[in-house]
Amino acid sequence: MTQTTDFLAPARLGRLTLPNRLVMAPLTRNRAEPDGTPAPLMVTHYAERAAAGLIVAEGSTPNPAGQTYPDITAIHTDRHTAGWRRVTDAVRAAGGRMFLQLQHGGRVSHPETTGLTPVAPSPVPLPETIFTPGGHRPAAVPREMTADDIRATIADFAAAARRAVEAGFEGVEVHSANGMLLHQFLADNTNLRADGYGGSVQRRVRFAVEVTEAVAEAIGADRVGIRVSPASTVNGVREDDTDALYDALLARLKGLGLAYLSLVRSDPGAGWYRRIRAGWPGVLIGNPDLADLSGEAVTRAAREMLAAGADLVALGRPFLANPDLVERLRAGAPLNPVRDRYFMYVGGAEGYNDYPTLDRQPSSESMVARDGARVA
Ligand SMILES: Cc1cc2nc3c(=O)[nH]c(=O)nc-3n(C[C@H](O)[C@H](O)[C@H](O)COP(=O)(O)O)c2cc1C
């Protein structure tokens, strides 16, 4: 792809032409209906962000066991598909394009949320409490996945990808980052298996590779991206051999013709970042590690990410707080601060659909927090 530090320049991605190089990163916001169907307020939320070069919609579970938290989205029933269709129709009508992130939480799940014992590569529990409908609970010990579980889960990812296309998404992103199921197979502290899916790096990457291959076969590799978070310890994972692990993963993925590889919190100065950029022949999405969410800092970080060889720049919190982020960055306008963290993962329209745009200030009522304190 033509290298530029101009994040407003158009770009090619698989079959798509993106009007700019800014990607809305997947953001789980717990606004779905209880069965995982996207709620109507999500239609508004995503349609308002349609100016992004690409939207990657929040992690959506491909089966009931994969559900991480209450009220997250799912993509394994006709109702889910129809709910997502309303979202993608609105985004397309507003001129946008969307991928859906497929996320299985593995041990990041709880029986009080799903009614099921969580599954994982090995019976190693999350070393943290986990949010459930009844509040925070100690994590449950997951059940070690059998060979049948592995086969069925791979098939569920492929079926979810087919549903995503049926629901109007341009493609899917396989979530192999942030300590979710695929990352639990990659990391050596969560994968203690003695079969063909554990042990050497070649075996630990096998599940992520087989999921990605099955998804690519289901909908076409140029509609499939994969997200990884090398060296991340989110959700208690630890990789003792990051370079060898991602060398092994990329060696298997390189030839598939995927739409992109997306990196979480990619510091251009990190050794693993440079190694992956040098070794990945396709489109790379970098997600800068933002300490400062001002317009100047986001602009600088996005340019630095492109200068460091990324083809596209994923932004999370800036899109969360600014429906018209692209317009604001183009105009050099100030960005809205992210409001009360409480609203990130809980609530209705409040803290979700009431962030102001440059030409729409919210009513004073909607800027009052749940406890009555003014937050903006
Ligand atoms: C509220 C919230 C929800 C998130 N949900 C997801 C998710 O569903 N899938 C994922 O891969 N990353 C998720 N992330 C990580 C973001 O995609 C992104 O990598 C992170 O926020 C860093 O980017 P930023 O500094 O631009 O926000 C989430 C982050 C936040 C703040």
Tab-separated table of C-alpha atoms and ligand atoms in Angstrom:
chain	number	residue	atom	x	y	z
A	1	MET	CA	0.000	0.000	0.000
A	2	THR	CA	1.190	3.570	-0.703
A	3	GLN	CA	3.021	4.756	2.394
A	4	THR	CA	1.978	8.106	3.770
A	5	THR	CA	1.699	9.757	7.162
A	6	ASP	CA	-1.572	11.380	6.048
A	7	PHE	CA	-4.248	9.420	7.892
A	8	LEU	CA	-6.923	11.162	5.821
A	9	ALA	CA	-5.597	9.620	2.594
A	10	PRO	CA	-7.663	6.779	1.073
A	11	ALA	CA	-6.454	3.176	1.258
A	12	ARG	CA	-7.268	-0.272	-0.127
A	13	LEU	CA	-8.264	-3.073	2.216
A	14	GLY	CA	-9.166	-6.429	0.669
A	15	ARG	CA	-12.077	-5.654	-1.658
A	16	LEU	CA	-12.696	-2.248	-0.084
A	17	THR	CA	-11.530	1.279	-0.735
A	18	LEU	CA	-11.406	3.155	2.551
A	19	PRO	CA	-11.876	6.935	2.408
A	20	ASN	CA	-9.265	7.400	5.156
A	21	ARG	CA	-6.840	5.329	7.245
A	22	LEU	CA	-8.584	5.671	10.608
A	23	VAL	CA	-10.166	2.495	11.977
A	24	MET	CA	-12.627	2.537	14.852
A	25	ALA	CA	-11.147	-0.133	17.153
A	26	PRO	CA	-13.486	-2.775	18.595
A	27	LEU	CA	-15.079	-1.460	21.800
A	28	THR	CA	-17.193	-3.728	23.994
A	29	ARG	CA	-19.851	-1.497	25.526
A	30	ASN	CA	-22.358	-3.967	27.019
A	31	ARG	CA	-25.375	-2.348	25.368
A	32	ALA	CA	-26.874	-5.481	23.767
A	33	GLU	CA	-30.193	-7.030	24.694
A	34	PRO	CA	-29.899	-9.880	27.232
A	35	ASP	CA	-29.705	-12.545	24.489
A	36	GLY	CA	-26.829	-10.702	22.763
A	37	THR	CA	-28.889	-9.058	19.999
A	38	PRO	CA	-27.700	-5.521	19.189
A	39	ALA	CA	-30.056	-2.988	20.772
A	40	PRO	CA	-31.568	-0.094	18.762
A	41	LEU	CA	-29.291	2.436	20.472
A	42	MET	CA	-26.326	0.646	18.897
A	43	VAL	CA	-27.718	1.490	15.448
A	44	THR	CA	-27.394	5.181	16.248
A	45	HIS	CA	-23.991	4.757	17.889
A	46	TYR	CA	-22.341	3.082	14.926
A	47	ALA	CA	-24.120	5.123	12.236
A	48	GLU	CA	-22.810	8.300	13.868
A	49	ARG	CA	-19.253	6.972	13.468
A	50	ALA	CA	-19.635	5.965	9.790
A	51	ALA	CA	-16.964	8.461	8.641
A	52	ALA	CA	-14.269	6.124	9.989
A	53	GLY	CA	-12.293	4.495	7.177
A	54	LEU	CA	-13.415	1.210	8.724
A	55	ILE	CA	-15.436	0.378	11.825
A	56	VAL	CA	-14.528	-2.859	13.599
A	57	ALA	CA	-17.573	-3.587	15.722
A	58	GLU	CA	-17.137	-4.834	19.275
A	59	GLY	CA	-16.274	-8.395	20.226
A	60	SER	CA	-19.255	-10.619	19.464
A	61	THR	CA	-19.424	-14.194	20.703
A	62	PRO	CA	-19.727	-17.056	18.196
A	63	ASN	CA	-21.365	-19.399	20.741
A	64	PRO	CA	-22.978	-19.246	24.209
A	65	ALA	CA	-19.841	-20.427	26.076
A	66	GLY	CA	-17.815	-17.620	24.541
A	67	GLN	CA	-19.774	-14.854	26.267
A	68	THR	CA	-17.474	-12.788	28.462
A	69	TYR	CA	-19.778	-10.386	30.323
A	70	PRO	CA	-23.494	-9.566	30.618
A	71	ASP	CA	-25.069	-7.696	27.698
A	72	ILE	CA	-22.272	-8.196	25.204
A	73	THR	CA	-23.224	-8.940	21.606
A	74	ALA	CA	-23.440	-12.355	19.989
A	75	ILE	CA	-23.608	-13.740	16.464
A	76	HIS	CA	-24.954	-17.280	16.558
A	77	THR	CA	-28.754	-17.028	16.129
A	78	ASP	CA	-31.077	-15.625	13.452
A	79	ARG	CA	-32.143	-12.919	15.882
A	80	HIS	CA	-28.519	-11.799	16.338
A	81	THR	CA	-28.054	-11.707	12.574
A	82	ALA	CA	-31.198	-9.612	12.093
A	83	GLY	CA	-30.136	-7.237	14.872
A	84	TRP	CA	-26.715	-6.700	13.340
A	85	ARG	CA	-28.337	-6.196	9.928
A	86	ARG	CA	-30.087	-3.112	11.299
A	87	VAL	CA	-26.702	-1.757	12.400
A	88	THR	CA	-24.856	-2.450	9.136
A	89	ASP	CA	-27.749	-1.061	7.047
A	90	ALA	CA	-27.605	2.223	8.978
A	91	VAL	CA	-23.810	2.426	8.733
A	92	ARG	CA	-23.888	1.703	4.993
A	93	ALA	CA	-26.634	4.299	4.481
A	94	ALA	CA	-24.392	6.787	6.279
A	95	GLY	CA	-21.534	5.923	3.884
A	96	GLY	CA	-19.550	3.571	6.148
A	97	ARG	CA	-18.081	0.053	6.136
A	98	MET	CA	-17.928	-2.455	8.994
A	99	PHE	CA	-16.143	-5.607	10.079
A	100	LEU	CA	-17.336	-7.561	13.125
A	101	GLN	CA	-14.888	-8.812	15.726
A	102	LEU	CA	-15.437	-12.487	16.641
A	103	GLN	CA	-14.535	-12.930	20.286
A	104	HIS	CA	-14.615	-16.067	22.414
A	105	GLY	CA	-13.733	-15.276	26.026
A	106	GLY	CA	-12.620	-18.767	27.076
A	107	ARG	CA	-11.879	-18.505	30.788
A	108	VAL	CA	-12.959	-14.835	30.729
A	109	SER	CA	-16.546	-15.893	31.378
A	110	HIS	CA	-18.660	-17.009	34.319
A	111	PRO	CA	-21.451	-19.553	34.996
A	112	GLU	CA	-23.593	-16.789	36.519
A	113	THR	CA	-23.479	-15.023	33.141
A	114	THR	CA	-23.792	-17.960	30.742
A	115	GLY	CA	-25.170	-20.853	32.820
A	116	LEU	CA	-22.155	-22.827	31.549
A	117	THR	CA	-18.746	-23.787	32.914
A	118	PRO	CA	-16.189	-21.684	31.027
A	119	VAL	CA	-13.911	-23.572	28.632
A	120	ALA	CA	-10.211	-22.935	28.071
A	121	PRO	CA	-7.073	-24.694	26.826
A	122	SER	CA	-6.288	-25.748	30.421
A	123	PRO	CA	-8.063	-25.546	33.800
A	124	VAL	CA	-6.248	-22.364	34.834
A	125	PRO	CA	-8.647	-19.731	36.188
A	126	LEU	CA	-8.482	-16.009	35.504
A	127	PRO	CA	-6.459	-14.558	38.408
A	128	GLU	CA	-9.011	-11.778	38.869
A	129	THR	CA	-12.643	-11.320	39.719
A	130	ILE	CA	-15.038	-11.123	36.799
A	131	PHE	CA	-18.133	-8.990	36.276
A	132	THR	CA	-21.422	-10.965	36.224
A	133	PRO	CA	-25.112	-9.962	36.369
A	134	GLY	CA	-24.802	-10.251	40.160
A	135	GLY	CA	-21.661	-8.092	40.408
A	136	HIS	CA	-17.988	-9.057	40.614
A	137	ARG	CA	-17.323	-12.737	41.356
A	138	PRO	CA	-14.165	-14.829	41.763
A	139	ALA	CA	-13.353	-16.501	38.440
A	140	ALA	CA	-14.456	-20.105	37.927
A	141	VAL	CA	-11.982	-22.860	37.077
A	142	PRO	CA	-12.494	-23.486	33.351
A	143	ARG	CA	-12.963	-26.919	31.836
A	144	GLU	CA	-10.113	-28.086	29.592
A	145	MET	CA	-11.345	-28.209	26.006
A	146	THR	CA	-11.473	-31.674	24.483
A	147	ALA	CA	-10.596	-32.402	20.866
A	148	ASP	CA	-14.351	-32.327	20.152
A	149	ASP	CA	-14.721	-28.936	21.863
A	150	ILE	CA	-11.895	-27.605	19.722
A	151	ARG	CA	-13.459	-28.886	16.500
A	152	ALA	CA	-16.888	-27.531	17.466
A	153	THR	CA	-15.518	-24.123	18.443
A	154	ILE	CA	-13.637	-23.780	15.163
A	155	ALA	CA	-16.878	-24.626	13.343
A	156	ASP	CA	-18.742	-22.038	15.451
A	157	PHE	CA	-16.267	-19.330	14.416
A	158	ALA	CA	-16.763	-20.249	10.759
A	159	ALA	CA	-20.567	-20.244	11.142
A	160	ALA	CA	-20.440	-16.880	12.940
A	161	ALA	CA	-18.361	-15.448	10.086
A	162	ARG	CA	-20.987	-16.613	7.571
A	163	ARG	CA	-23.687	-15.000	9.698
A	164	ALA	CA	-21.675	-11.772	9.866
A	165	VAL	CA	-21.571	-11.563	6.076
A	166	GLU	CA	-25.290	-12.370	5.951
A	167	ALA	CA	-25.798	-9.545	8.463
A	168	GLY	CA	-24.140	-7.109	6.061
A	169	PHE	CA	-20.606	-6.897	7.456
A	170	GLU	CA	-17.799	-6.554	4.923
A	171	GLY	CA	-15.763	-9.040	6.924
A	172	VAL	CA	-14.714	-10.230	10.365
A	173	GLU	CA	-11.784	-9.786	12.702
A	174	VAL	CA	-10.642	-12.884	14.592
A	175	HIS	CA	-9.889	-11.828	18.181
A	176	SER	CA	-6.623	-13.465	19.179
A	177	ALA	CA	-5.610	-10.711	21.610
A	178	ASN	CA	-6.125	-9.409	25.143
A	179	GLY	CA	-6.173	-12.755	26.927
A	180	MET	CA	-9.312	-14.074	25.189
A	181	LEU	CA	-9.631	-17.760	24.192
A	182	LEU	CA	-7.267	-17.722	21.207
A	183	HIS	CA	-4.678	-15.805	23.226
A	184	GLN	CA	-5.106	-18.335	26.073
A	185	PHE	CA	-3.916	-20.982	23.612
A	186	LEU	CA	-0.954	-18.809	22.530
A	187	ALA	CA	0.287	-17.932	26.033
A	188	ASP	CA	2.344	-20.472	27.921
A	189	ASN	CA	0.913	-19.726	31.381
A	190	THR	CA	-2.656	-20.543	30.256
A	191	ASN	CA	-1.894	-23.372	27.826
A	192	LEU	CA	-0.533	-26.383	29.689
A	193	ARG	CA	-1.774	-28.931	27.147
A	194	ALA	CA	0.226	-31.995	26.265
A	195	ASP	CA	-1.591	-32.682	22.947
A	196	GLY	CA	-1.077	-31.153	19.511
A	197	TYR	CA	-2.379	-27.758	20.699
A	198	GLY	CA	0.127	-27.177	23.539
A	199	GLY	CA	3.842	-27.173	24.236
A	200	SER	CA	6.048	-25.739	21.476
A	201	VAL	CA	5.169	-22.385	19.893
A	202	GLN	CA	4.213	-24.262	16.708
A	203	ARG	CA	1.587	-26.185	18.682
A	204	ARG	CA	0.351	-23.226	20.708
A	205	VAL	CA	-0.400	-21.199	17.569
A	206	ARG	CA	-2.316	-24.091	16.018
A	207	PHE	CA	-5.769	-23.245	17.406
A	208	ALA	CA	-5.589	-19.577	16.345
A	209	VAL	CA	-4.383	-20.666	12.907
A	210	GLU	CA	-7.123	-23.281	12.484
A	211	VAL	CA	-9.828	-20.815	13.556
A	212	THR	CA	-8.502	-18.230	11.099
A	213	GLU	CA	-8.219	-20.771	8.280
A	214	ALA	CA	-11.780	-21.986	8.868
A	215	VAL	CA	-13.125	-18.440	8.921
A	216	ALA	CA	-11.178	-17.565	5.754
A	217	GLU	CA	-12.518	-20.650	4.029
A	218	ALA	CA	-16.065	-19.740	5.067
A	219	ILE	CA	-16.152	-16.159	3.770
A	220	GLY	CA	-12.939	-15.558	1.772
A	221	ALA	CA	-9.542	-14.617	3.230
A	222	ASP	CA	-9.769	-11.050	1.924
A	223	ARG	CA	-12.720	-10.507	4.263
A	224	VAL	CA	-10.798	-11.680	7.329
A	225	GLY	CA	-8.475	-9.819	9.683
A	226	ILE	CA	-6.842	-11.053	12.884
A	227	ARG	CA	-6.040	-9.045	16.015
A	228	VAL	CA	-3.140	-9.913	18.317
A	229	SER	CA	-1.563	-8.216	21.342
A	230	PRO	CA	2.034	-9.399	21.623
A	231	ALA	CA	3.571	-9.128	25.098
A	232	SER	CA	0.241	-8.085	26.628
A	233	THR	CA	-0.639	-9.342	30.102
A	234	VAL	CA	-4.314	-8.295	29.906
A	235	ASN	CA	-6.602	-10.882	31.514
A	236	GLY	CA	-3.667	-12.617	33.166
A	237	VAL	CA	-1.897	-14.069	30.132
A	238	ARG	CA	1.891	-14.208	29.987
A	239	GLU	CA	4.059	-15.070	27.002
A	240	ASP	CA	7.646	-15.985	27.874
A	241	ASP	CA	8.645	-16.219	24.235
A	242	THR	CA	6.833	-13.405	22.387
A	243	ASP	CA	9.224	-13.208	19.409
A	244	ALA	CA	9.288	-16.949	18.733
A	245	LEU	CA	5.524	-17.204	19.298
A	246	TYR	CA	4.527	-14.496	16.831
A	247	ASP	CA	7.181	-15.622	14.327
A	248	ALA	CA	5.462	-19.021	14.391
A	249	LEU	CA	1.982	-17.502	14.118
A	250	LEU	CA	2.860	-15.182	11.255
A	251	ALA	CA	4.684	-17.969	9.409
A	252	ARG	CA	1.370	-19.883	9.327
A	253	LEU	CA	-0.830	-16.864	8.552
A	254	LYS	CA	1.330	-15.153	5.932
A	255	GLY	CA	0.280	-17.290	3.024
A	256	LEU	CA	-3.491	-17.086	3.652
A	257	GLY	CA	-4.060	-13.706	1.938
A	258	LEU	CA	-5.834	-12.156	4.921
A	259	ALA	CA	-7.231	-8.622	4.744
A	260	TYR	CA	-5.074	-7.440	7.647
A	261	LEU	CA	-3.165	-8.061	10.844
A	262	SER	CA	-4.146	-5.710	13.672
A	263	LEU	CA	-1.886	-5.014	16.648
A	264	VAL	CA	-3.197	-3.788	19.998
A	265	ARG	CA	-1.214	-1.016	21.709
A	266	SER	CA	1.566	-0.960	19.159
A	267	ASP	CA	4.482	1.107	20.337
A	268	PRO	CA	6.582	1.759	17.216
A	269	GLY	CA	9.667	1.633	19.455
A	270	ALA	CA	8.946	-1.907	20.723
A	271	GLY	CA	11.194	-4.625	19.325
A	272	TRP	CA	8.236	-6.928	18.688
A	273	TYR	CA	6.473	-4.213	16.672
A	274	ARG	CA	9.422	-3.745	14.313
A	275	ARG	CA	9.864	-7.490	13.978
A	276	ILE	CA	6.212	-8.026	13.080
A	277	ARG	CA	6.112	-5.111	10.626
A	278	ALA	CA	9.199	-6.459	8.888
A	279	GLY	CA	7.771	-9.987	8.759
A	280	TRP	CA	4.168	-9.297	7.730
A	281	PRO	CA	3.653	-8.841	3.989
A	282	GLY	CA	0.064	-7.570	4.186
A	283	VAL	CA	-1.890	-4.657	5.583
A	284	LEU	CA	-0.947	-3.841	9.176
A	285	ILE	CA	-3.242	-1.923	11.520
A	286	GLY	CA	-1.422	-0.193	14.352
A	287	ASN	CA	-3.206	0.926	17.520
A	288	PRO	CA	-1.054	3.594	19.181
A	289	ASP	CA	-0.704	3.464	22.935
A	290	LEU	CA	-2.350	6.769	23.845
A	291	ALA	CA	-1.538	8.344	27.188
A	292	ASP	CA	-2.952	11.706	26.082
A	293	LEU	CA	-6.349	11.881	24.337
A	294	SER	CA	-6.122	15.509	23.147
A	295	GLY	CA	-6.557	16.203	19.428
A	296	GLU	CA	-2.903	17.213	19.062
A	297	ALA	CA	-1.659	14.042	20.754
A	298	VAL	CA	-3.990	11.742	18.787
A	299	THR	CA	-2.958	13.417	15.511
A	300	ARG	CA	0.724	13.059	16.382
A	301	ALA	CA	0.338	9.410	17.437
A	302	ALA	CA	-1.599	8.521	14.264
A	303	ARG	CA	1.108	10.086	12.057
A	304	GLU	CA	3.866	8.347	14.010
A	305	MET	CA	2.063	5.019	13.621
A	306	LEU	CA	1.930	5.445	9.825
A	307	ALA	CA	5.545	6.670	9.754
A	308	ALA	CA	6.480	3.452	11.582
A	309	GLY	CA	5.089	1.429	8.695
A	310	ALA	CA	1.487	0.787	9.762
A	311	ASP	CA	-0.979	1.032	6.874
A	312	LEU	CA	-4.014	1.954	8.985
A	313	VAL	CA	-4.442	3.386	12.494
A	314	ALA	CA	-6.969	1.961	14.948
A	315	LEU	CA	-8.286	4.298	17.646
A	316	GLY	CA	-10.525	3.221	20.508
A	317	ARG	CA	-11.319	5.850	23.124
A	318	PRO	CA	-11.062	8.775	20.674
A	319	PHE	CA	-13.895	7.221	18.603
A	320	LEU	CA	-15.789	6.308	21.770
A	321	ALA	CA	-15.962	9.945	22.882
A	322	ASN	CA	-16.153	11.630	19.469
A	323	PRO	CA	-18.821	10.504	16.985
A	324	ASP	CA	-17.333	12.972	14.478
A	325	LEU	CA	-13.687	12.136	15.259
A	326	VAL	CA	-12.578	12.198	11.616
A	327	GLU	CA	-14.106	15.657	11.091
A	328	ARG	CA	-12.590	16.962	14.327
A	329	LEU	CA	-9.094	15.724	13.414
A	330	ARG	CA	-9.450	17.144	9.895
A	331	ALA	CA	-10.499	20.527	11.307
A	332	GLY	CA	-7.973	20.516	14.164
A	333	ALA	CA	-10.928	20.881	16.552
A	334	PRO	CA	-10.628	19.854	20.215
A	335	LEU	CA	-11.748	16.341	21.199
A	336	ASN	CA	-14.358	15.487	23.818
A	337	PRO	CA	-12.843	13.938	26.926
A	338	VAL	CA	-13.936	10.389	27.752
A	339	ARG	CA	-16.620	10.643	30.397
A	340	ASP	CA	-17.012	8.657	33.623
A	341	ARG	CA	-15.445	5.187	33.150
A	342	TYR	CA	-18.634	3.741	34.615
A	343	PHE	CA	-20.414	4.414	31.318
A	344	MET	CA	-17.891	2.481	29.272
A	345	TYR	CA	-19.318	-0.918	30.126
A	346	VAL	CA	-22.742	-0.138	31.642
A	347	GLY	CA	-25.804	1.810	30.757
A	348	GLY	CA	-28.098	2.858	27.983
A	349	ALA	CA	-27.757	5.936	25.811
A	350	GLU	CA	-26.074	7.813	28.631
A	351	GLY	CA	-22.318	7.928	28.147
A	352	TYR	CA	-22.915	6.220	24.775
A	353	ASN	CA	-25.041	8.270	22.414
A	354	ASP	CA	-24.840	11.657	24.102
A	355	TYR	CA	-21.302	12.737	23.232
A	356	PRO	CA	-21.554	16.043	21.372
A	357	THR	CA	-20.541	16.546	17.748
A	358	LEU	CA	-19.177	19.865	16.514
A	359	ASP	CA	-22.641	20.894	15.317
A	360	ARG	CA	-24.767	19.191	17.990
A	361	GLN	CA	-24.422	20.007	21.632
A	362	PRO	CA	-26.390	17.634	23.859
A	363	SER	CA	-29.225	18.846	26.020
A	364	SER	CA	-28.064	19.810	29.496
A	365	GLU	CA	-30.205	16.971	30.874
A	366	SER	CA	-28.275	14.265	29.048
A	367	MET	CA	-25.000	15.562	30.451
A	368	VAL	CA	-26.047	14.794	33.992
A	369	ALA	CA	-24.526	11.600	35.324
A	370	ARG	CA	-26.492	8.814	36.921
A	371	ASP	CA	-25.768	10.072	40.422
A	372	GLY	CA	-26.878	13.562	39.479
A	373	ALA	CA	-23.388	15.011	39.295
A	374	ARG	CA	-22.605	17.048	36.212
A	375	VAL	CA	-19.885	15.297	34.269
A	376	ALA	CA	-19.212	17.712	31.407
B	1	LIG	C1	-14.484	0.288	26.638
B	1	LIG	C2	-13.479	-0.542	25.889
B	1	LIG	C3	-13.887	-1.721	25.298
B	1	LIG	C4	-12.983	-2.496	24.554
B	1	LIG	N1	-13.415	-3.623	23.914
B	1	LIG	C5	-12.578	-4.310	23.084
B	1	LIG	C6	-13.045	-5.409	22.321
B	1	LIG	O1	-14.229	-5.779	22.321
B	1	LIG	N2	-12.149	-6.063	21.540
B	1	LIG	C7	-10.818	-5.685	21.472
B	1	LIG	O2	-10.036	-6.309	20.744
B	1	LIG	N3	-10.364	-4.625	22.176
B	1	LIG	C8	-11.204	-3.923	22.961
B	1	LIG	N4	-10.753	-2.814	23.624
B	1	LIG	C9	-9.396	-2.308	23.341
B	1	LIG	C10	-9.480	-1.219	22.250
B	1	LIG	O3	-9.886	-1.762	21.002
B	1	LIG	C11	-8.127	-0.500	22.057
B	1	LIG	O4	-7.163	-1.443	21.664
B	1	LIG	C12	-7.676	0.196	23.325
B	1	LIG	O5	-8.712	0.997	23.873
B	1	LIG	C13	-6.450	1.094	23.049
B	1	LIG	O6	-6.785	2.076	22.076
B	1	LIG	P1	-7.102	3.608	22.490
B	1	LIG	O7	-5.892	4.084	23.286
B	1	LIG	O8	-7.214	4.329	21.161
B	1	LIG	O9	-8.349	3.607	23.289
B	1	LIG	C14	-11.634	-2.067	24.429
B	1	LIG	C15	-11.227	-0.874	25.051
B	1	LIG	C16	-12.123	-0.113	25.769
B	1	LIG	C17	-11.664	1.190	26.378
